[in-house]
Short mmCIF file of C-alpha atoms and ligand atoms in Angstrom, two decimals:
data_model
loop_
_atom_site.label_atom_id
_atom_site.label_comp_id
_atom_site.label_asym_id
_atom_site.label_seq_id
_atom_site.Cartn_x
_atom_site.Cartn_y
_atom_site.Cartn_z
CA MET A 125 -64.21 12.02 49.31
CA LEU A 126 -60.49 11.83 49.00
CA ARG A 127 -58.91 8.88 50.72
CA LEU A 128 -55.52 9.38 52.26
CA VAL A 129 -53.47 6.24 52.22
CA ARG A 130 -51.07 6.03 55.13
CA LEU A 131 -48.07 3.99 54.25
CA ALA A 132 -45.15 2.86 56.28
CA GLY A 133 -42.90 2.98 53.26
CA CYS A 134 -44.26 3.50 49.82
CA ALA A 135 -41.70 2.77 47.16
CA LEU A 136 -41.41 5.58 44.74
CA ASP A 137 -39.77 5.92 41.39
CA LEU A 138 -36.12 6.32 41.87
CA TRP A 139 -34.83 7.11 38.49
CA ARG A 140 -31.93 4.88 37.70
CA MET A 141 -29.00 6.64 39.11
CA ARG A 142 -25.94 6.49 37.01
CA GLY A 143 -23.84 4.04 38.91
CA ALA A 144 -25.24 3.16 42.26
CA THR A 145 -24.59 6.55 43.83
CA MET A 146 -28.12 7.35 44.82
CA VAL A 147 -29.07 3.89 46.00
CA ALA A 148 -25.86 3.61 48.00
CA LEU A 149 -26.48 7.01 49.55
CA LEU A 150 -29.99 6.10 50.58
CA GLU A 151 -28.71 2.85 52.04
CA ARG A 152 -26.17 4.74 54.09
CA LEU A 153 -28.91 7.07 55.22
CA LYS A 154 -30.82 3.91 56.23
CA ILE A 155 -33.66 4.82 53.88
CA LYS A 156 -35.21 1.78 52.22
CA ASP A 157 -37.80 3.61 50.18
CA VAL A 158 -38.25 7.18 49.17
CA ASN A 159 -41.69 8.14 50.27
CA PRO A 160 -44.39 10.56 49.24
CA GLY A 161 -43.81 14.17 50.04
CA ALA A 162 -46.02 14.59 53.09
CA CYS A 163 -45.29 13.18 56.49
CA THR A 164 -46.24 13.61 60.12
CA GLY A 165 -43.94 11.12 61.76
CA PRO A 166 -42.62 7.55 61.82
CA ASP A 167 -45.81 5.96 60.46
CA GLY A 168 -47.17 9.12 59.04
CA TRP A 169 -46.23 9.16 55.38
CA ILE A 170 -49.24 10.28 53.40
CA ALA A 171 -49.63 9.03 49.87
CA ASP A 172 -52.41 10.68 47.99
CA PRO A 173 -52.39 9.32 44.46
CA ARG A 174 -53.87 12.55 43.22
CA GLY A 175 -50.75 14.43 44.30
CA GLU A 176 -48.81 15.84 41.39
CA ARG A 177 -45.40 14.42 40.65
CA LEU A 178 -42.33 16.52 41.26
CA ASP A 179 -39.15 15.44 39.54
CA SER A 180 -35.81 16.07 41.14
CA PHE A 181 -32.69 16.58 39.04
CA ASN A 182 -28.98 16.38 39.59
CA PRO A 183 -27.90 19.83 38.40
CA ALA A 184 -24.40 18.63 37.59
CA THR A 185 -25.65 16.22 34.93
CA GLY A 186 -29.25 17.22 34.27
CA GLU A 187 -30.32 13.64 35.08
CA ARG A 188 -33.61 13.05 36.78
CA ILE A 189 -32.86 11.40 40.08
CA ALA A 190 -36.27 10.87 41.60
CA SER A 191 -39.92 11.71 41.35
CA VAL A 192 -41.88 12.62 44.44
CA VAL A 193 -45.64 12.68 45.01
CA GLN A 194 -46.49 16.15 46.26
CA ALA A 195 -48.98 16.95 48.98
CA THR A 196 -52.54 17.57 47.85
CA PRO A 197 -54.67 20.15 49.69
CA ALA A 198 -56.16 17.31 51.75
CA ALA A 199 -52.73 15.94 52.62
CA TYR A 200 -51.62 19.43 53.59
CA ASP A 201 -54.61 19.81 55.86
CA SER A 202 -54.03 16.51 57.50
CA VAL A 203 -50.37 17.36 58.18
CA VAL A 204 -51.20 20.74 59.72
CA GLN A 205 -53.96 19.14 61.74
CA ARG A 206 -51.46 16.67 63.17
CA ALA A 207 -49.06 19.50 64.00
CA VAL A 208 -51.88 21.32 65.79
CA GLU A 209 -52.85 18.25 67.78
CA ARG A 210 -49.30 17.39 68.73
CA PHE A 211 -48.66 20.96 69.82
CA ARG A 212 -51.27 20.55 72.58
CA THR A 213 -49.14 17.93 74.33
CA TRP A 214 -45.66 18.95 73.16
CA GLN A 215 -46.00 22.41 74.69
CA MET A 216 -46.48 20.73 78.10
CA VAL A 217 -43.34 18.58 77.86
CA PRO A 218 -40.70 20.28 80.04
CA ALA A 219 -38.27 22.22 77.84
CA PRO A 220 -35.15 20.28 79.01
CA LYS A 221 -36.97 17.07 78.01
CA ARG A 222 -37.70 18.55 74.62
CA GLY A 223 -33.99 19.27 74.49
CA GLN A 224 -33.24 15.56 74.89
CA PHE A 225 -35.13 14.87 71.69
CA ILE A 226 -32.98 17.45 69.90
CA ARG A 227 -29.84 16.01 71.49
CA ASP A 228 -30.71 12.65 69.93
CA LEU A 229 -31.47 14.35 66.62
CA GLY A 230 -27.99 15.91 66.75
CA SER A 231 -26.47 12.47 67.40
CA ALA A 232 -28.41 10.94 64.52
CA LEU A 233 -27.18 13.71 62.23
CA ARG A 234 -23.59 13.10 63.32
CA GLU A 235 -23.97 9.50 62.20
CA VAL A 236 -25.19 10.42 58.74
CA LYS A 237 -23.18 13.57 58.16
CA GLU A 238 -21.29 12.05 55.27
CA PRO A 239 -24.13 10.60 53.20
CA LEU A 240 -26.54 13.44 53.95
CA GLY A 241 -23.93 15.98 52.86
CA GLN A 242 -23.39 13.97 49.70
CA LEU A 243 -27.11 13.92 49.00
CA VAL A 244 -27.14 17.72 49.31
CA THR A 245 -24.34 17.81 46.75
CA LEU A 246 -26.15 15.43 44.44
CA GLU A 247 -29.45 17.25 44.46
CA MET A 248 -28.40 20.87 44.90
CA GLY A 249 -24.94 20.94 43.33
CA LYS A 250 -22.79 22.54 46.03
CA ILE A 251 -19.38 20.92 46.42
CA THR A 252 -19.08 18.05 48.91
CA ALA A 253 -17.12 20.06 51.48
CA GLU A 254 -19.97 22.56 51.56
CA GLY A 255 -22.59 19.80 51.68
CA TRP A 256 -20.87 18.45 54.78
CA GLY A 257 -20.57 21.97 56.14
CA GLU A 258 -24.30 22.30 55.85
CA VAL A 259 -24.92 19.14 57.86
CA GLN A 260 -22.37 20.36 60.42
CA GLU A 261 -24.47 23.51 60.74
CA MET A 262 -27.45 21.27 61.57
CA ILE A 263 -25.43 19.47 64.23
CA ASP A 264 -24.25 22.77 65.66
CA ILE A 265 -27.75 24.20 65.95
CA CYS A 266 -28.92 21.01 67.66
CA ASP A 267 -26.16 21.45 70.24
CA PHE A 268 -27.13 25.07 70.68
CA ALA A 269 -30.82 24.17 71.05
CA VAL A 270 -30.07 21.53 73.68
CA GLY A 271 -28.33 24.15 75.84
CA LEU A 272 -31.08 26.62 75.12
CA SER A 273 -33.68 24.15 76.37
CA ARG A 274 -32.43 24.92 79.88
CA GLN A 275 -32.10 28.65 79.30
CA LEU A 276 -35.43 29.98 78.08
CA TYR A 277 -35.07 32.84 80.52
CA GLY A 278 -37.56 35.57 81.23
CA VAL A 279 -36.78 38.74 83.18
CA THR A 280 -38.02 39.65 86.62
CA THR A 281 -38.34 43.32 87.45
CA HIS A 282 -39.54 45.56 90.27
CA SER A 283 -43.05 46.87 90.47
CA GLU A 284 -43.85 50.47 91.35
CA ARG A 285 -46.58 49.10 93.64
CA PRO A 286 -45.80 47.69 97.10
CA GLY A 287 -46.31 43.96 97.57
CA HIS A 288 -46.26 43.29 93.85
CA ARG A 289 -43.94 41.20 91.74
CA MET A 290 -43.54 41.43 87.97
CA TYR A 291 -41.96 39.02 85.60
CA GLU A 292 -42.02 37.76 82.04
CA GLN A 293 -42.32 34.21 80.89
CA TRP A 294 -42.08 32.62 77.48
CA HIS A 295 -44.70 30.14 76.37
CA PRO A 296 -44.69 27.93 73.28
CA LEU A 297 -46.29 29.69 70.32
CA GLY A 298 -47.91 26.96 68.23
CA PRO A 299 -47.22 25.07 65.03
CA VAL A 300 -44.62 26.96 62.99
CA GLY A 301 -44.48 26.98 59.18
CA ILE A 302 -40.99 26.74 57.72
CA ILE A 303 -40.50 27.55 54.05
CA THR A 304 -36.93 27.06 52.89
CA ALA A 305 -34.95 27.85 49.75
CA PHE A 306 -33.04 25.50 47.45
CA ASN A 307 -29.57 26.78 48.33
CA PHE A 308 -29.50 25.39 51.87
CA PRO A 309 -31.72 22.35 51.49
CA VAL A 310 -31.25 21.09 55.05
CA ALA A 311 -29.48 23.61 57.32
CA VAL A 312 -32.03 26.41 57.25
CA TRP A 313 -34.78 23.97 58.21
CA SER A 314 -32.71 22.93 61.20
CA TRP A 315 -32.08 26.50 62.40
CA ASN A 316 -35.82 26.91 62.62
CA ALA A 317 -36.92 23.42 63.58
CA ALA A 318 -34.41 22.71 66.35
CA ILE A 319 -35.09 26.04 68.04
CA ALA A 320 -38.85 25.81 67.55
CA ALA A 321 -38.91 22.29 69.00
CA VAL A 322 -37.14 23.19 72.24
CA CYS A 323 -39.42 26.21 72.48
CA GLY A 324 -42.36 23.77 72.52
CA ASP A 325 -43.58 24.37 69.00
CA THR A 326 -44.31 21.82 66.33
CA THR A 327 -43.22 22.53 62.76
CA VAL A 328 -44.50 22.08 59.23
CA TRP A 329 -41.76 22.25 56.61
CA LYS A 330 -42.14 23.09 52.96
CA PRO A 331 -38.78 22.69 51.22
CA ALA A 332 -37.96 24.25 47.86
CA SER A 333 -39.19 22.25 44.90
CA ALA A 334 -35.66 21.81 43.55
CA VAL A 335 -34.56 19.73 46.56
CA PRO A 336 -37.34 17.40 47.74
CA LEU A 337 -35.08 14.39 48.30
CA CYS A 338 -32.95 16.20 50.87
CA ALA A 339 -36.10 17.05 52.81
CA ILE A 340 -37.39 13.49 52.59
CA ALA A 341 -34.04 12.19 53.83
CA VAL A 342 -34.11 14.59 56.78
CA GLN A 343 -37.66 13.53 57.57
CA HIS A 344 -36.53 9.91 57.69
CA ILE A 345 -33.77 10.81 60.16
CA VAL A 346 -36.23 12.78 62.24
CA ASN A 347 -38.70 9.90 62.11
CA ARG A 348 -36.17 7.45 63.51
CA VAL A 349 -35.46 9.74 66.44
CA SER A 350 -39.17 10.41 66.88
CA ALA A 351 -39.88 6.68 66.98
CA ASP A 352 -37.28 6.24 69.73
CA HIS A 353 -39.09 8.91 71.72
CA GLY A 354 -42.54 7.54 70.90
CA LEU A 355 -43.45 10.80 69.24
CA ASP A 356 -44.94 11.92 65.99
CA GLY A 357 -46.20 15.24 64.69
CA VAL A 358 -43.41 17.44 66.10
CA PHE A 359 -41.57 17.68 62.79
CA ASN A 360 -43.85 17.49 59.77
CA LEU A 361 -43.20 17.72 56.06
CA VAL A 362 -45.27 18.92 53.11
CA ILE A 363 -43.74 19.04 49.67
CA GLY A 364 -45.47 21.18 47.10
CA PRO A 365 -45.13 24.33 45.05
CA GLY A 366 -44.97 27.81 46.56
CA THR A 367 -48.11 28.72 44.68
CA GLY A 368 -49.99 25.81 46.26
CA VAL A 369 -48.63 24.61 49.58
CA GLY A 370 -46.66 27.81 50.23
CA GLU A 371 -49.72 30.03 49.75
CA ARG A 372 -51.74 27.77 51.98
CA MET A 373 -49.17 28.07 54.73
CA VAL A 374 -48.92 31.85 54.67
CA ASN A 375 -52.71 32.09 54.74
CA ASP A 376 -53.18 29.42 57.41
CA SER A 377 -54.08 30.94 60.76
CA ARG A 378 -53.31 27.59 62.42
CA LEU A 379 -49.66 28.58 61.88
CA PRO A 380 -49.09 31.63 64.12
CA LEU A 381 -45.54 31.98 62.76
CA VAL A 382 -44.16 31.36 59.30
CA SER A 383 -40.42 31.48 58.77
CA PHE A 384 -39.76 32.23 55.13
CA THR A 385 -36.44 32.07 53.28
CA GLY A 386 -36.38 33.09 49.62
CA SER A 387 -36.33 36.02 47.24
CA VAL A 388 -37.49 39.54 48.05
CA ILE A 389 -40.35 39.25 45.57
CA GLN A 390 -41.71 36.03 47.08
CA GLY A 391 -41.02 37.19 50.62
CA ARG A 392 -42.84 40.46 50.14
CA ARG A 393 -45.91 38.57 48.99
CA ALA A 394 -45.63 36.09 51.85
CA ALA A 395 -45.23 38.94 54.35
CA GLU A 396 -48.31 40.73 53.01
CA LEU A 397 -50.46 37.64 53.28
CA ILE A 398 -49.18 36.73 56.74
CA ALA A 399 -49.73 40.33 57.91
CA ARG A 400 -53.27 40.30 56.56
CA ARG A 401 -54.14 37.59 59.07
CA LEU A 402 -51.96 39.29 61.70
CA GLY A 403 -49.64 36.32 61.84
CA ARG A 404 -45.95 36.58 62.63
CA ALA A 405 -43.26 36.22 59.97
CA ILE A 406 -39.53 35.65 60.10
CA LEU A 407 -38.15 36.75 56.75
CA GLU A 408 -34.74 35.88 55.34
CA LEU A 409 -34.82 37.45 51.91
CA GLY A 410 -32.24 38.71 49.46
CA GLY A 411 -28.72 39.81 50.18
CA ASN A 412 -26.43 42.04 48.14
CA ASN A 413 -23.43 41.75 50.32
CA GLY A 414 -20.57 44.20 50.10
CA LEU A 415 -16.99 43.85 51.28
CA ILE A 416 -14.80 46.91 51.72
CA VAL A 417 -11.04 46.50 51.34
CA THR A 418 -9.13 49.44 52.79
CA GLU A 419 -5.68 50.73 51.86
CA ASP A 420 -4.17 49.08 54.96
CA ALA A 421 -5.88 45.69 54.57
CA ASP A 422 -4.11 42.36 54.58
CA LEU A 423 -4.77 41.62 50.91
CA ALA A 424 -3.92 37.92 51.13
CA LEU A 425 -6.56 37.50 53.80
CA ALA A 426 -9.10 39.56 51.88
CA LEU A 427 -8.43 37.53 48.76
CA ARG A 428 -9.23 34.23 50.44
CA ALA A 429 -12.37 35.59 52.05
CA ILE A 430 -13.59 37.03 48.76
CA LEU A 431 -12.90 33.82 46.89
CA PHE A 432 -14.93 31.74 49.35
CA GLY A 433 -17.63 34.39 49.67
CA ALA A 434 -18.10 34.99 45.94
CA VAL A 435 -17.39 31.58 44.38
CA GLY A 436 -18.57 29.30 47.21
CA THR A 437 -21.92 27.59 46.53
CA ALA A 438 -21.52 29.01 42.99
CA GLY A 439 -22.61 32.42 44.25
CA GLN A 440 -25.95 31.04 45.45
CA ARG A 441 -25.81 31.87 49.14
CA CYS A 442 -27.90 34.73 50.44
CA THR A 443 -24.63 35.76 52.10
CA THR A 444 -22.56 35.54 48.89
CA THR A 445 -20.10 38.40 48.43
CA ARG A 446 -21.44 40.36 45.46
CA ARG A 447 -19.71 43.73 45.70
CA ILE A 448 -16.07 44.59 46.41
CA ILE A 449 -15.50 48.21 47.34
CA ALA A 450 -11.73 48.62 47.18
CA HIS A 451 -9.56 51.61 48.05
CA ARG A 452 -8.17 53.19 44.90
CA THR A 453 -4.55 52.59 45.99
CA ILE A 454 -4.94 48.80 46.27
CA ALA A 455 -7.82 48.16 43.85
CA ALA A 456 -5.65 47.28 40.84
CA ASP A 457 -3.44 44.94 42.84
CA LEU A 458 -6.39 43.24 44.54
CA THR A 459 -8.27 42.88 41.25
CA ARG A 460 -5.24 41.42 39.50
CA ARG A 461 -4.81 38.85 42.26
CA LEU A 462 -8.51 38.04 42.25
CA VAL A 463 -8.54 37.52 38.48
CA LYS A 464 -5.58 35.18 38.83
CA ALA A 465 -7.32 33.23 41.57
CA TYR A 466 -10.54 33.01 39.53
CA GLU A 467 -8.58 31.64 36.58
CA GLN A 468 -7.47 28.79 38.79
CA VAL A 469 -10.92 27.88 40.11
CA THR A 470 -11.77 24.36 39.02
CA ILE A 471 -15.37 24.18 37.89
CA GLY A 472 -17.07 20.82 37.45
CA ASP A 473 -18.48 17.76 39.15
CA PRO A 474 -19.12 18.95 42.72
CA THR A 475 -18.41 15.49 44.13
CA LYS A 476 -14.81 15.54 42.85
CA ASP A 477 -11.87 16.51 45.02
CA GLY A 478 -10.28 19.77 44.00
CA VAL A 479 -13.42 21.17 42.37
CA LEU A 480 -14.28 24.52 43.94
CA MET A 481 -17.40 25.38 42.02
CA GLY A 482 -20.24 23.12 40.93
CA PRO A 483 -23.25 23.91 38.78
CA LEU A 484 -26.01 26.44 39.29
CA VAL A 485 -29.22 24.88 40.55
CA ASP A 486 -31.00 24.67 37.17
CA GLU A 487 -31.02 25.94 33.61
CA GLN A 488 -33.22 28.93 34.45
CA ALA A 489 -30.50 30.07 36.84
CA VAL A 490 -28.02 29.85 33.97
CA GLU A 491 -30.34 31.88 31.73
CA ALA A 492 -30.76 34.48 34.47
CA THR A 493 -26.98 34.72 34.87
CA ILE A 494 -26.42 35.25 31.16
CA ALA A 495 -29.24 37.81 31.02
CA ALA A 496 -27.72 39.66 34.00
CA LEU A 497 -24.34 39.73 32.25
CA ASP A 498 -25.96 41.32 29.19
CA THR A 499 -27.49 44.01 31.43
CA ILE A 500 -24.17 44.47 33.22
CA ARG A 501 -22.34 45.05 29.92
CA ALA A 502 -25.08 47.40 28.71
CA GLN A 503 -24.66 49.44 31.89
CA GLY A 504 -20.92 49.87 31.45
CA GLY A 505 -19.58 46.82 33.28
CA GLU A 506 -16.33 45.35 32.01
CA VAL A 507 -15.98 41.60 32.47
CA LEU A 508 -12.43 40.94 33.69
CA VAL A 509 -12.65 37.18 33.95
CA GLY A 510 -15.34 34.53 33.38
CA GLY A 511 -18.72 35.49 32.01
CA ARG A 512 -19.42 32.42 29.92
CA ARG A 513 -21.52 29.29 30.11
CA ARG A 514 -19.67 25.99 30.16
CA PRO A 515 -22.07 23.60 28.40
CA GLU A 516 -19.36 20.99 27.90
CA LEU A 517 -19.38 20.44 31.69
CA GLY A 518 -23.16 20.02 31.94
CA PRO A 519 -26.34 22.01 31.45
CA CYS A 520 -26.02 24.27 34.50
CA PHE A 521 -22.39 25.40 34.52
CA VAL A 522 -21.19 28.99 34.23
CA GLU A 523 -17.85 30.60 34.97
CA PRO A 524 -17.34 32.66 38.09
CA THR A 525 -17.15 36.23 36.91
CA ILE A 526 -15.51 39.46 38.03
CA VAL A 527 -16.81 42.72 36.63
CA GLN A 528 -15.25 46.16 36.90
CA MET A 529 -18.41 48.13 37.56
CA PRO A 530 -19.40 51.78 37.51
CA ARG A 531 -20.83 52.26 40.96
CA GLN A 532 -23.95 54.08 39.74
CA ALA A 533 -25.06 51.22 37.47
CA PRO A 534 -28.63 50.28 38.49
CA VAL A 535 -27.96 46.53 38.15
CA VAL A 536 -25.60 46.72 41.14
CA ARG A 537 -28.64 47.29 43.34
CA GLU A 538 -30.11 43.95 42.33
CA GLU A 539 -29.31 40.52 43.71
CA THR A 540 -28.40 38.13 40.90
CA PHE A 541 -28.18 34.67 42.44
CA ALA A 542 -25.02 33.77 40.55
CA PRO A 543 -21.23 33.92 40.92
CA ILE A 544 -20.92 37.48 39.62
CA LEU A 545 -18.69 39.80 41.61
CA TYR A 546 -18.62 43.58 41.08
CA VAL A 547 -15.48 45.55 41.83
CA MET A 548 -15.81 49.26 42.53
CA GLU A 549 -13.29 51.81 43.81
CA TYR A 550 -13.40 54.49 46.51
CA ASP A 551 -11.15 57.23 47.90
CA ALA A 552 -12.46 58.00 51.41
CA LEU A 553 -13.99 55.70 54.03
CA ASP A 554 -17.27 57.63 54.24
CA GLU A 555 -17.62 57.24 50.51
CA ALA A 556 -16.99 53.48 50.79
CA ILE A 557 -19.65 53.15 53.47
CA ALA A 558 -22.08 55.21 51.36
CA ILE A 559 -21.50 52.95 48.35
CA HIS A 560 -21.81 49.95 50.59
CA ASN A 561 -25.18 51.02 52.00
CA ALA A 562 -26.62 52.23 48.67
CA VAL A 563 -28.48 48.98 47.93
CA PRO A 564 -31.98 47.97 49.04
CA GLN A 565 -30.82 44.74 50.72
CA GLY A 566 -29.15 44.58 54.14
CA LEU A 567 -28.03 41.08 55.03
CA SER A 568 -24.27 40.66 55.46
CA SER A 569 -21.25 42.94 55.13
CA ALA A 570 -17.54 43.00 55.78
CA ILE A 571 -14.52 45.24 55.95
CA PHE A 572 -10.92 44.17 55.64
CA THR A 573 -8.69 46.58 57.49
CA THR A 574 -5.87 46.58 60.02
CA ASN A 575 -6.91 49.98 61.34
CA LEU A 576 -8.92 49.77 64.56
CA LEU A 577 -10.59 53.13 64.05
CA THR A 578 -11.73 52.19 60.55
CA ALA A 579 -13.10 48.88 61.83
CA GLU A 580 -15.03 50.53 64.65
CA ARG A 581 -16.46 53.13 62.31
CA PHE A 582 -17.71 50.40 59.98
CA LEU A 583 -19.42 48.66 62.91
CA SER A 584 -20.88 51.87 64.35
CA ALA A 585 -24.43 53.14 63.90
CA ILE A 586 -23.28 55.22 60.93
CA GLY A 587 -21.36 52.32 59.41
CA SER A 588 -22.75 49.20 57.77
CA ASP A 589 -26.55 49.11 57.70
CA CYS A 590 -26.66 45.30 57.53
CA GLY A 591 -27.85 42.70 59.99
CA MET A 592 -24.38 41.17 59.99
CA ALA A 593 -21.13 43.14 59.83
CA ASN A 594 -17.70 41.54 60.03
CA VAL A 595 -14.12 42.72 60.33
CA ASN A 596 -11.48 40.63 58.55
CA VAL A 597 -14.09 37.91 58.06
CA GLY A 598 -15.97 37.49 54.80
CA THR A 599 -19.71 37.98 54.27
CA SER A 600 -20.65 34.31 54.03
CA GLY A 601 -20.18 31.30 56.26
CA ALA A 602 -21.74 32.61 59.46
CA GLU A 603 -21.63 30.46 62.58
CA ILE A 604 -24.95 29.52 64.20
CA GLY A 605 -24.19 31.23 67.52
CA LEU A 606 -25.39 34.69 66.61
CA GLY A 607 -28.71 35.77 65.19
CA PHE A 608 -28.72 35.29 61.41
CA GLY A 609 -30.64 37.80 59.30
CA GLY A 610 -30.72 41.25 57.83
CA GLU A 611 -32.33 44.64 57.52
CA LYS A 612 -34.10 46.60 54.78
CA GLU A 613 -35.41 44.37 51.98
CA THR A 614 -33.78 41.35 53.60
CA GLY A 615 -36.83 41.46 55.83
CA GLY A 616 -35.62 42.02 59.40
CA GLY A 617 -35.84 38.39 60.57
CA ARG A 618 -33.36 36.66 62.86
CA GLU A 619 -32.82 32.91 63.02
CA SER A 620 -30.52 30.40 64.68
CA GLY A 621 -28.45 31.64 67.65
CA SER A 622 -28.46 34.46 70.23
CA ASP A 623 -32.02 35.27 71.32
CA ALA A 624 -33.68 34.48 67.98
CA TRP A 625 -35.61 31.82 69.96
CA LYS A 626 -37.86 34.56 71.32
CA LEU A 627 -39.55 34.82 67.93
CA TYR A 628 -40.69 31.22 68.29
CA MET A 629 -42.41 31.82 71.62
CA ARG A 630 -45.11 34.05 72.99
CA ARG A 631 -44.18 36.47 75.71
CA GLN A 632 -46.39 36.78 78.72
CA SER A 633 -46.02 39.65 81.19
CA ASN A 634 -47.16 38.65 84.67
CA VAL A 635 -47.97 40.75 87.72
CA ILE A 636 -48.58 39.13 91.08
CA ASN A 637 -50.08 41.09 93.99
CA TRP A 638 -49.42 39.65 97.45
CA SER A 639 -50.11 42.92 99.35
CA GLY A 640 -53.76 42.41 100.24
CA GLU A 641 -54.40 45.95 98.92
CA LEU A 642 -55.25 47.05 95.39
CA PRO A 643 -53.01 50.01 94.60
CA LEU A 644 -53.35 51.15 90.99
CA ALA A 645 -50.41 51.85 88.72
CA GLN A 646 -49.56 55.48 87.97
CA GLY A 647 -50.89 56.32 91.45
CA ILE A 648 -54.46 56.55 90.20
CA GLU A 649 -57.16 56.82 92.87
CA PHE A 650 -60.40 55.28 91.62
CA GLY A 651 -63.33 55.27 94.02
CA SER A 652 -62.43 54.24 97.54
C1 UN1 B 859 -28.38 31.16 53.07
O1 UN1 B 859 -27.69 31.38 52.10
O2 UN1 B 859 -29.65 31.20 52.98
O3 UN1 B 859 -23.74 32.29 56.54
C2 UN1 B 859 -27.87 30.76 54.40
C3 UN1 B 859 -23.78 31.45 55.64
C4 UN1 B 859 -24.43 30.13 55.94
C5 UN1 B 859 -25.90 30.20 55.77
C6 UN1 B 859 -26.39 30.84 54.51
N1 UN1 B 859 -24.10 29.76 57.28
O4 UN1 B 859 -23.33 31.64 54.53
#
């Protein structure tokens, strides 16, 4: 019989950080020890010595920065069990009270924005400004969720029967599984967790294996807030591989909803398994985001949006701009300016001021980028700038790349999670929209134009087929206020703002009869 050791703070190998960066960061995050990778609350760290080790690396240097004990099947079970038990009471806490917990979580995140953002940079490799941006996104969604906790509205409508009242109410759904990707190690969890919590759900989080420390740090922050509220089991953590813990989650009928962020291939498999048990899935899968630049566009504006959208996070956002569809009359000018801007992008240590692009997440990502560039060249793509590895900077660095691309090339339909930008030309708007929509993914899209009619056409039903469509705003860097997600192979899910909360609750339609009679709907007479 496996014994689970519950530890208040089990010291874990922290590989000697070069300098004191890591130790100092953990101190500023008020984390004394880095704990095992399963947790149910303030005193709920679960150390199972049989758990396999997971090493975490700094992608900028290739150094190992920590080693985490992953959740065993028994640890997983015990975490989900706690989430199930806590759900029973949490669902009965009034929603505005649940909101107070999230308000305090938002305050706690404000206090640690700087070190938590830096930890994201250290473990994932995005530049510090973006690491902080990610934590800001967490703070923003907490604010949103606090307001939402007093606005979980249901509709009331009129019955066709006299003396009857009809309305809808939204009940908590249950423990929610959250599986997140490496590229947003903390924010995507918060979109799901903050909303789920005010909706009365508990959550079980499996972060990507490349970024376990970020998740552990967040769990510590959550634990402090939970301790203040005398709570455990609302936010739970299980670290483990997709093939182990991830598979368990998608197959676990104790989790009525699993929110999955990752690739189309993994998401398709997750969706199939969740559907088999008739569970609910929120899918945020691949993007292949296009940006149309019309003949009347403000090119300076477009240029800045493209640079952030294509080079930001080293091309590893699901919202990264991957395809430019430029009007033939401005294409050469735009491309020339883009190439010039790319030549000035400083690549390097993501913690340094002035650096715009850090490393890719790991060496496999570098290999995949180089392999994609071979395919691109074989399919007629002409590399205009970039296209090389930069081993002298570290093991995971590549150059941001612009490729003049024949629009029919099959590789354009694929999402390569790298800073590779295709430029294609068009003559007529309908043609641009057709090129734009001719990919299997449907996450984010944009048009740069000063023509109102063109903008409206792009946003119309016969315009962009994506979940998100912007005018004079790039494809990446969405605010939390609207629903985030996409169509087609992106999976149809919506997270964060607007009414995405409804996916985290169960809808109940209620009819109340105060007439003293029993009239049937549709006017049916049945006996007398
Ligand atoms: C992701 O890449 O999975 O819109 C999320 C954006 C960010 C979130 C991206 N707010 O680019």
